[in-house]
Amino acid sequence: MRKSVLAGNWKMNLTKAQAVELYSAVSDSMEASSNEIIVFPPAIYLDALNEMKRNVSLGVQNFYFEEKGAFTGEISVTQVKELGATHVLIGHSERRMYFGEDENLLKNKVDAALAHGLTPVFCCGEPLEIREAETQLDYVCKQLEASLFHLSADDFAKLILAYEPIWAIGTGKTASSDQAEEMHAGLRLFISGKYGTELADNVSILYGGSCNPSNANELFSKTNVDGGLIGGAALKPEDFLAIEQAF
Ligand code: PGA
């Protein structure tokens, strides 16, 4: 049985006091949740949140794959792990787009995270022109192939995937539940071709892109949508809780 996962990507938002307040509100309201809840705060707040840590896991939005050394400005997987991170976002479209993260770098990040026992939440998704050309499944399958298909089945089974169509991120324009289901089912089939049906059936695939309390129910009702990676709505505890209750 694959697990239901709700993840909040706080991006480059919040003061430290706001982050502490949000983390506390999220963990209080989801104390009894049977789903896996993860938040990705700005890494500089990790230590403070780790001190208060309850049943909401912590992750980082970025890290560098080398363990240490002369990489000015970067933080390593061992450093974030020491501060309580258990999950890492890899392949988010904003990192691919604004910071030039390419498939090879993503592959190295996946390997580094797994080598240190952190769970990658690997993001994939197509830009608008690819959706308009109706080649989205092929495009996203290639993203998985390029950065993940070197993994052994045991390692692949440790991943969480997040399908996030770029045209839906932060735009208020969400994919319809049918569009999400079609992509998730297609990705699962593609994964089963490489790793077998049992493994593919057990991988959690989250949807991300303008997911909010009014569309979460419909999205999560789909067989192949196992949860959400939430941006904007994760900054409001009442919205994040309402999304969690949509499971
Ligand atoms: P959004 O962001 O929910 O604000 O669209 C999702 C994401 O970027 O993970």
PDB file of C-alpha atoms and ligand atoms in Angstrom:
ATOM      1  CA  MET A   1       0.000   0.000   0.000  1.00  0.00           C
ATOM      2  CA  ARG A   2       1.415   3.355  -0.923  1.00  0.00           C
ATOM      3  CA  LYS A   3       1.207   6.109   1.629  1.00  0.00           C
ATOM      4  CA  SER A   4      -0.655   9.400   1.450  1.00  0.00           C
ATOM      5  CA  VAL A   5       1.682  12.333   1.760  1.00  0.00           C
ATOM      6  CA  LEU A   6       1.056  16.029   2.207  1.00  0.00           C
ATOM      7  CA  ALA A   7       4.054  18.313   1.756  1.00  0.00           C
ATOM      8  CA  GLY A   8       4.309  22.073   2.156  1.00  0.00           C
ATOM      9  CA  ASN A   9       6.939  23.971   0.190  1.00  0.00           C
ATOM     10  CA  TRP A  10       7.370  27.306   1.953  1.00  0.00           C
ATOM     11  CA  LYS A  11       9.788  28.555  -0.722  1.00  0.00           C
ATOM     12  CA  MET A  12      11.648  31.809   0.105  1.00  0.00           C
ATOM     13  CA  ASN A  13       8.986  33.120   2.472  1.00  0.00           C
ATOM     14  CA  LEU A  14       8.488  33.963   6.153  1.00  0.00           C
ATOM     15  CA  THR A  15      10.501  35.514   8.937  1.00  0.00           C
ATOM     16  CA  LYS A  16      11.879  33.207  11.593  1.00  0.00           C
ATOM     17  CA  ALA A  17       9.065  34.107  13.992  1.00  0.00           C
ATOM     18  CA  GLN A  18       6.470  33.415  11.301  1.00  0.00           C
ATOM     19  CA  ALA A  19       8.094  30.096  10.444  1.00  0.00           C
ATOM     20  CA  VAL A  20       8.033  29.030  14.100  1.00  0.00           C
ATOM     21  CA  GLU A  21       4.398  30.070  14.386  1.00  0.00           C
ATOM     22  CA  LEU A  22       3.407  28.254  11.194  1.00  0.00           C
ATOM     23  CA  TYR A  23       5.254  25.084  12.144  1.00  0.00           C
ATOM     24  CA  SER A  24       3.637  25.101  15.527  1.00  0.00           C
ATOM     25  CA  ALA A  25       0.143  25.625  14.065  1.00  0.00           C
ATOM     26  CA  VAL A  26       0.648  22.878  11.481  1.00  0.00           C
ATOM     27  CA  SER A  27       1.959  20.357  13.972  1.00  0.00           C
ATOM     28  CA  ASP A  28      -0.775  21.127  16.520  1.00  0.00           C
ATOM     29  CA  SER A  29      -3.560  20.763  13.994  1.00  0.00           C
ATOM     30  CA  MET A  30      -2.139  17.603  12.452  1.00  0.00           C
ATOM     31  CA  GLU A  31      -1.061  15.901  15.639  1.00  0.00           C
ATOM     32  CA  ALA A  32      -3.338  12.949  15.026  1.00  0.00           C
ATOM     33  CA  SER A  33      -2.946  12.704  11.256  1.00  0.00           C
ATOM     34  CA  SER A  34      -2.361   9.215   9.894  1.00  0.00           C
ATOM     35  CA  ASN A  35      -0.844  10.691   6.728  1.00  0.00           C
ATOM     36  CA  GLU A  36       2.778  11.614   6.264  1.00  0.00           C
ATOM     37  CA  ILE A  37       3.155  15.376   6.643  1.00  0.00           C
ATOM     38  CA  ILE A  38       6.363  17.144   5.606  1.00  0.00           C
ATOM     39  CA  VAL A  39       7.240  20.829   5.454  1.00  0.00           C
ATOM     40  CA  PHE A  40      10.122  22.392   3.553  1.00  0.00           C
ATOM     41  CA  PRO A  41      11.009  25.685   5.289  1.00  0.00           C
ATOM     42  CA  PRO A  42      13.913  27.925   4.289  1.00  0.00           C
ATOM     43  CA  ALA A  43      16.940  25.955   5.531  1.00  0.00           C
ATOM     44  CA  ILE A  44      18.082  28.728   7.870  1.00  0.00           C
ATOM     45  CA  TYR A  45      15.063  27.989  10.106  1.00  0.00           C
ATOM     46  CA  LEU A  46      15.627  24.257  10.259  1.00  0.00           C
ATOM     47  CA  ASP A  47      17.439  24.311  13.577  1.00  0.00           C
ATOM     48  CA  ALA A  48      14.727  26.296  15.337  1.00  0.00           C
ATOM     49  CA  LEU A  49      11.961  24.073  13.968  1.00  0.00           C
ATOM     50  CA  ASN A  50      13.888  20.928  14.762  1.00  0.00           C
ATOM     51  CA  GLU A  51      13.984  21.976  18.411  1.00  0.00           C
ATOM     52  CA  MET A  52      10.183  22.017  18.477  1.00  0.00           C
ATOM     53  CA  LYS A  53       9.843  18.940  16.319  1.00  0.00           C
ATOM     54  CA  ARG A  54       6.672  16.934  16.634  1.00  0.00           C
ATOM     55  CA  ASN A  55       4.954  14.709  14.099  1.00  0.00           C
ATOM     56  CA  VAL A  56       5.578  16.909  11.062  1.00  0.00           C
ATOM     57  CA  SER A  57       8.756  15.965   9.198  1.00  0.00           C
ATOM     58  CA  LEU A  58      11.232  18.574   8.057  1.00  0.00           C
ATOM     59  CA  GLY A  59      12.891  18.815   4.695  1.00  0.00           C
ATOM     60  CA  VAL A  60      15.039  21.204   2.691  1.00  0.00           C
ATOM     61  CA  GLN A  61      14.286  22.852  -0.624  1.00  0.00           C
ATOM     62  CA  ASN A  62      17.888  22.660  -1.753  1.00  0.00           C
ATOM     63  CA  PHE A  63      21.345  21.307  -0.908  1.00  0.00           C
ATOM     64  CA  TYR A  64      24.561  20.474  -2.735  1.00  0.00           C
ATOM     65  CA  PHE A  65      25.556  16.886  -3.378  1.00  0.00           C
ATOM     66  CA  GLU A  66      29.174  17.100  -2.198  1.00  0.00           C
ATOM     67  CA  GLU A  67      29.704  16.343   1.467  1.00  0.00           C
ATOM     68  CA  LYS A  68      31.959  19.288   2.277  1.00  0.00           C
ATOM     69  CA  GLY A  69      34.556  21.561   0.811  1.00  0.00           C
ATOM     70  CA  ALA A  70      35.055  24.727  -1.195  1.00  0.00           C
ATOM     71  CA  PHE A  71      31.520  25.292  -2.466  1.00  0.00           C
ATOM     72  CA  THR A  72      30.797  28.832  -1.330  1.00  0.00           C
ATOM     73  CA  GLY A  73      27.204  29.420  -0.375  1.00  0.00           C
ATOM     74  CA  GLU A  74      26.116  25.805  -0.485  1.00  0.00           C
ATOM     75  CA  ILE A  75      24.910  23.475   2.265  1.00  0.00           C
ATOM     76  CA  SER A  76      25.533  19.754   2.297  1.00  0.00           C
ATOM     77  CA  VAL A  77      23.284  16.835   2.898  1.00  0.00           C
ATOM     78  CA  THR A  78      25.130  15.947   6.117  1.00  0.00           C
ATOM     79  CA  GLN A  79      24.661  19.500   7.415  1.00  0.00           C
ATOM     80  CA  VAL A  80      20.916  19.530   6.792  1.00  0.00           C
ATOM     81  CA  LYS A  81      20.574  16.060   8.226  1.00  0.00           C
ATOM     82  CA  GLU A  82      22.260  17.178  11.427  1.00  0.00           C
ATOM     83  CA  LEU A  83      19.599  19.885  11.757  1.00  0.00           C
ATOM     84  CA  GLY A  84      16.758  17.412  11.507  1.00  0.00           C
ATOM     85  CA  ALA A  85      15.938  17.238   7.800  1.00  0.00           C
ATOM     86  CA  THR A  86      14.629  13.849   6.721  1.00  0.00           C
ATOM     87  CA  HIS A  87      13.438  14.844   3.229  1.00  0.00           C
ATOM     88  CA  VAL A  88      14.850  16.851   0.327  1.00  0.00           C
ATOM     89  CA  LEU A  89      13.117  18.463  -2.617  1.00  0.00           C
ATOM     90  CA  ILE A  90      14.952  17.691  -5.843  1.00  0.00           C
ATOM     91  CA  GLY A  91      14.122  18.837  -9.361  1.00  0.00           C
ATOM     92  CA  HIS A  92      11.619  21.559  -8.528  1.00  0.00           C
ATOM     93  CA  SER A  93      10.929  23.545 -11.692  1.00  0.00           C
ATOM     94  CA  GLU A  94      12.007  26.798 -10.025  1.00  0.00           C
ATOM     95  CA  ARG A  95      15.453  25.308  -9.354  1.00  0.00           C
ATOM     96  CA  ARG A  96      15.649  23.908 -12.864  1.00  0.00           C
ATOM     97  CA  MET A  97      14.558  27.236 -14.365  1.00  0.00           C
ATOM     98  CA  TYR A  98      16.170  29.956 -12.242  1.00  0.00           C
ATOM     99  CA  PHE A  99      19.274  28.134 -11.053  1.00  0.00           C
ATOM    100  CA  GLY A 100      20.034  26.064 -14.102  1.00  0.00           C
ATOM    101  CA  GLU A 101      19.862  22.718 -12.311  1.00  0.00           C
ATOM    102  CA  ASP A 102      20.267  20.115 -15.009  1.00  0.00           C
ATOM    103  CA  GLU A 103      19.496  16.435 -15.107  1.00  0.00           C
ATOM    104  CA  ASN A 104      23.005  15.434 -14.201  1.00  0.00           C
ATOM    105  CA  LEU A 105      23.077  17.637 -11.126  1.00  0.00           C
ATOM    106  CA  LEU A 106      19.686  16.266 -10.097  1.00  0.00           C
ATOM    107  CA  LYS A 107      20.986  12.760 -10.466  1.00  0.00           C
ATOM    108  CA  ASN A 108      23.929  13.559  -8.183  1.00  0.00           C
ATOM    109  CA  LYS A 109      21.581  15.122  -5.648  1.00  0.00           C
ATOM    110  CA  VAL A 110      19.337  12.056  -5.654  1.00  0.00           C
ATOM    111  CA  ASP A 111      22.349   9.802  -5.095  1.00  0.00           C
ATOM    112  CA  ALA A 112      23.722  11.967  -2.268  1.00  0.00           C
ATOM    113  CA  ALA A 113      20.359  12.120  -0.492  1.00  0.00           C
ATOM    114  CA  LEU A 114      19.825   8.371  -0.698  1.00  0.00           C
ATOM    115  CA  ALA A 115      23.388   7.648   0.395  1.00  0.00           C
ATOM    116  CA  HIS A 116      22.687   9.585   3.595  1.00  0.00           C
ATOM    117  CA  GLY A 117      19.261   8.142   4.240  1.00  0.00           C
ATOM    118  CA  LEU A 118      17.239  11.210   3.280  1.00  0.00           C
ATOM    119  CA  THR A 119      14.074  10.788   1.238  1.00  0.00           C
ATOM    120  CA  PRO A 120      14.061  12.653  -2.076  1.00  0.00           C
ATOM    121  CA  VAL A 121      10.774  14.218  -3.116  1.00  0.00           C
ATOM    122  CA  PHE A 122      11.556  14.323  -6.810  1.00  0.00           C
ATOM    123  CA  CYS A 123       9.623  16.915  -8.821  1.00  0.00           C
ATOM    124  CA  CYS A 124       8.835  16.699 -12.508  1.00  0.00           C
ATOM    125  CA  GLY A 125       6.466  18.544 -14.806  1.00  0.00           C
ATOM    126  CA  GLU A 126       6.078  20.117 -18.202  1.00  0.00           C
ATOM    127  CA  PRO A 127       5.989  23.750 -19.345  1.00  0.00           C
ATOM    128  CA  LEU A 128       2.921  25.166 -21.074  1.00  0.00           C
ATOM    129  CA  GLU A 129       4.215  24.757 -24.626  1.00  0.00           C
ATOM    130  CA  ILE A 130       4.734  21.044 -24.069  1.00  0.00           C
ATOM    131  CA  ARG A 131       1.199  20.689 -22.700  1.00  0.00           C
ATOM    132  CA  GLU A 132      -0.124  22.580 -25.710  1.00  0.00           C
ATOM    133  CA  ALA A 133       1.762  20.228 -28.020  1.00  0.00           C
ATOM    134  CA  GLU A 134       0.247  17.320 -26.046  1.00  0.00           C
ATOM    135  CA  THR A 135       3.628  15.692 -25.488  1.00  0.00           C
ATOM    136  CA  GLN A 136       3.597  16.073 -21.696  1.00  0.00           C
ATOM    137  CA  LEU A 137       3.773  12.406 -20.778  1.00  0.00           C
ATOM    138  CA  ASP A 138       6.757  11.780 -22.983  1.00  0.00           C
ATOM    139  CA  TYR A 139       8.472  14.925 -21.627  1.00  0.00           C
ATOM    140  CA  VAL A 140       7.976  14.009 -17.982  1.00  0.00           C
ATOM    141  CA  CYS A 141       8.928  10.354 -18.508  1.00  0.00           C
ATOM    142  CA  LYS A 142      12.214  11.594 -19.963  1.00  0.00           C
ATOM    143  CA  GLN A 143      12.789  13.688 -16.829  1.00  0.00           C
ATOM    144  CA  LEU A 144      12.400  10.581 -14.672  1.00  0.00           C
ATOM    145  CA  GLU A 145      14.542   8.488 -16.955  1.00  0.00           C
ATOM    146  CA  ALA A 146      17.366  11.034 -16.992  1.00  0.00           C
ATOM    147  CA  SER A 147      17.668  11.580 -13.250  1.00  0.00           C
ATOM    148  CA  LEU A 148      16.235   8.459 -11.632  1.00  0.00           C
ATOM    149  CA  PHE A 149      16.445   5.380 -13.821  1.00  0.00           C
ATOM    150  CA  HIS A 150      20.054   4.683 -12.899  1.00  0.00           C
ATOM    151  CA  LEU A 151      18.797   3.738  -9.411  1.00  0.00           C
ATOM    152  CA  SER A 152      18.431   0.177  -8.195  1.00  0.00           C
ATOM    153  CA  ALA A 153      14.873  -0.938  -7.501  1.00  0.00           C
ATOM    154  CA  ASP A 154      15.573  -0.805  -3.759  1.00  0.00           C
ATOM    155  CA  ASP A 155      16.629   2.817  -4.012  1.00  0.00           C
ATOM    156  CA  PHE A 156      13.869   3.846  -6.405  1.00  0.00           C
ATOM    157  CA  ALA A 157      11.344   2.456  -3.922  1.00  0.00           C
ATOM    158  CA  LYS A 158      12.526   5.021  -1.341  1.00  0.00           C
ATOM    159  CA  LEU A 159      11.515   8.026  -3.463  1.00  0.00           C
ATOM    160  CA  ILE A 160       8.411  10.170  -3.369  1.00  0.00           C
ATOM    161  CA  LEU A 161       7.502  11.710  -6.722  1.00  0.00           C
ATOM    162  CA  ALA A 162       5.673  14.972  -7.299  1.00  0.00           C
ATOM    163  CA  TYR A 163       4.093  15.797 -10.634  1.00  0.00           C
ATOM    164  CA  GLU A 164       3.932  19.568 -10.941  1.00  0.00           C
ATOM    165  CA  PRO A 165       2.931  21.014 -14.302  1.00  0.00           C
ATOM    166  CA  ILE A 166       4.858  24.277 -14.529  1.00  0.00           C
ATOM    167  CA  TRP A 167       1.868  26.152 -15.951  1.00  0.00           C
ATOM    168  CA  ALA A 168      -0.035  25.377 -12.757  1.00  0.00           C
ATOM    169  CA  ILE A 169       2.588  26.462 -10.223  1.00  0.00           C
ATOM    170  CA  GLY A 170       1.657  29.642  -8.404  1.00  0.00           C
ATOM    171  CA  THR A 171      -0.660  30.621 -11.249  1.00  0.00           C
ATOM    172  CA  GLY A 172      -3.982  29.740  -9.651  1.00  0.00           C
ATOM    173  CA  LYS A 173      -4.556  27.570 -12.705  1.00  0.00           C
ATOM    174  CA  THR A 174      -4.645  23.989 -11.524  1.00  0.00           C
ATOM    175  CA  ALA A 175      -4.571  20.854 -13.634  1.00  0.00           C
ATOM    176  CA  SER A 176      -7.984  19.225 -13.690  1.00  0.00           C
ATOM    177  CA  SER A 177      -8.237  16.059 -11.652  1.00  0.00           C
ATOM    178  CA  ASP A 178      -8.521  14.100 -14.911  1.00  0.00           C
ATOM    179  CA  GLN A 179      -5.354  15.689 -16.272  1.00  0.00           C
ATOM    180  CA  ALA A 180      -3.531  14.862 -13.033  1.00  0.00           C
ATOM    181  CA  GLU A 181      -4.845  11.300 -12.984  1.00  0.00           C
ATOM    182  CA  GLU A 182      -3.872  10.734 -16.609  1.00  0.00           C
ATOM    183  CA  MET A 183      -0.303  11.856 -15.945  1.00  0.00           C
ATOM    184  CA  HIS A 184       0.076   9.970 -12.671  1.00  0.00           C
ATOM    185  CA  ALA A 185      -1.265   6.774 -14.234  1.00  0.00           C
ATOM    186  CA  GLY A 186       1.032   7.244 -17.240  1.00  0.00           C
ATOM    187  CA  LEU A 187       4.057   7.781 -15.018  1.00  0.00           C
ATOM    188  CA  ARG A 188       3.224   4.724 -12.961  1.00  0.00           C
ATOM    189  CA  LEU A 189       2.997   2.644 -16.119  1.00  0.00           C
ATOM    190  CA  PHE A 190       6.333   3.994 -17.303  1.00  0.00           C
ATOM    191  CA  ILE A 191       7.910   3.163 -13.941  1.00  0.00           C
ATOM    192  CA  SER A 192       6.449  -0.337 -14.049  1.00  0.00           C
ATOM    193  CA  GLY A 193       8.135  -0.882 -17.420  1.00  0.00           C
ATOM    194  CA  LYS A 194      11.485  -0.335 -15.755  1.00  0.00           C
ATOM    195  CA  TYR A 195      10.962  -1.570 -12.193  1.00  0.00           C
ATOM    196  CA  GLY A 196       7.887  -3.806 -12.341  1.00  0.00           C
ATOM    197  CA  THR A 197       4.259  -3.326 -11.392  1.00  0.00           C
ATOM    198  CA  GLU A 198       4.584  -3.983  -7.696  1.00  0.00           C
ATOM    199  CA  LEU A 199       7.196  -1.306  -7.173  1.00  0.00           C
ATOM    200  CA  ALA A 200       5.337   1.162  -9.414  1.00  0.00           C
ATOM    201  CA  ASP A 201       2.132   0.580  -7.454  1.00  0.00           C
ATOM    202  CA  ASN A 202       3.878   1.396  -4.214  1.00  0.00           C
ATOM    203  CA  VAL A 203       5.463   4.711  -5.195  1.00  0.00           C
ATOM    204  CA  SER A 204       3.604   7.737  -3.865  1.00  0.00           C
ATOM    205  CA  ILE A 205       3.011  10.337  -6.582  1.00  0.00           C
ATOM    206  CA  LEU A 206       1.928  13.748  -5.318  1.00  0.00           C
ATOM    207  CA  TYR A 207       0.281  16.445  -7.369  1.00  0.00           C
ATOM    208  CA  GLY A 208       1.506  20.029  -7.106  1.00  0.00           C
ATOM    209  CA  GLY A 209       0.418  23.280  -8.729  1.00  0.00           C
ATOM    210  CA  SER A 210      -2.202  25.605  -7.252  1.00  0.00           C
ATOM    211  CA  CYS A 211      -3.643  22.883  -5.061  1.00  0.00           C
ATOM    212  CA  ASN A 212      -5.954  24.485  -2.494  1.00  0.00           C
ATOM    213  CA  PRO A 213      -8.817  23.619  -0.148  1.00  0.00           C
ATOM    214  CA  SER A 214     -11.396  23.892  -2.915  1.00  0.00           C
ATOM    215  CA  ASN A 215      -9.767  21.505  -5.410  1.00  0.00           C
ATOM    216  CA  ALA A 216      -7.867  19.114  -3.114  1.00  0.00           C
ATOM    217  CA  ASN A 217     -10.817  16.833  -2.551  1.00  0.00           C
ATOM    218  CA  GLU A 218     -11.368  16.274  -6.238  1.00  0.00           C
ATOM    219  CA  LEU A 219      -7.648  15.811  -6.968  1.00  0.00           C
ATOM    220  CA  PHE A 220      -7.069  13.380  -4.084  1.00  0.00           C
ATOM    221  CA  SER A 221     -10.124  11.333  -5.042  1.00  0.00           C
ATOM    222  CA  LYS A 222      -8.209  10.053  -8.061  1.00  0.00           C
ATOM    223  CA  THR A 223      -6.714   6.588  -7.784  1.00  0.00           C
ATOM    224  CA  ASN A 224      -3.201   7.578  -8.763  1.00  0.00           C
ATOM    225  CA  VAL A 225      -2.958  10.866  -6.863  1.00  0.00           C
ATOM    226  CA  ASP A 226      -1.423  10.056  -3.491  1.00  0.00           C
ATOM    227  CA  GLY A 227      -1.230  13.512  -2.007  1.00  0.00           C
ATOM    228  CA  GLY A 228      -0.013  17.007  -2.693  1.00  0.00           C
ATOM    229  CA  LEU A 229       3.023  19.242  -2.769  1.00  0.00           C
ATOM    230  CA  ILE A 230       1.588  22.579  -1.769  1.00  0.00           C
ATOM    231  CA  GLY A 231       3.169  26.013  -2.230  1.00  0.00           C
ATOM    232  CA  GLY A 232       1.048  29.108  -1.587  1.00  0.00           C
ATOM    233  CA  ALA A 233      -1.674  27.358   0.406  1.00  0.00           C
ATOM    234  CA  ALA A 234       0.922  25.778   2.716  1.00  0.00           C
ATOM    235  CA  LEU A 235       1.670  29.214   4.164  1.00  0.00           C
ATOM    236  CA  LYS A 236      -1.812  29.438   5.666  1.00  0.00           C
ATOM    237  CA  PRO A 237      -2.283  26.849   8.413  1.00  0.00           C
ATOM    238  CA  GLU A 238      -6.064  26.748   7.969  1.00  0.00           C
ATOM    239  CA  ASP A 239      -5.719  26.054   4.232  1.00  0.00           C
ATOM    240  CA  PHE A 240      -3.030  23.436   4.731  1.00  0.00           C
ATOM    241  CA  LEU A 241      -5.203  21.692   7.321  1.00  0.00           C
ATOM    242  CA  ALA A 242      -8.245  21.839   5.031  1.00  0.00           C
ATOM    243  CA  ILE A 243      -6.153  20.207   2.285  1.00  0.00           C
ATOM    244  CA  GLU A 244      -5.038  17.505   4.711  1.00  0.00           C
ATOM    245  CA  GLN A 245      -8.646  16.823   5.575  1.00  0.00           C
ATOM    246  CA  ALA A 246      -9.417  16.269   1.900  1.00  0.00           C
ATOM    247  CA  PHE A 247      -7.650  12.902   2.052  1.00  0.00           C
TER     248      PHE A 247
HETATM  249  P1  PGA B   1       1.778  26.397  -5.644  1.00  0.00           P
HETATM  250  O1  PGA B   1       3.252  25.796  -5.650  1.00  0.00           O
HETATM  251  O2  PGA B   1       0.943  25.457  -4.767  1.00  0.00           O
HETATM  252  O3  PGA B   1       1.907  27.751  -5.049  1.00  0.00           O
HETATM  253  O4  PGA B   1       1.300  26.395  -7.034  1.00  0.00           O
HETATM  254  C1  PGA B   1       3.504  24.406  -5.707  1.00  0.00           C
HETATM  255  C2  PGA B   1       4.984  24.148  -5.723  1.00  0.00           C
HETATM  256  O5  PGA B   1       5.737  24.916  -6.335  1.00  0.00           O
HETATM  257  O6  PGA B   1       5.457  23.160  -5.142  1.00  0.00           O
END
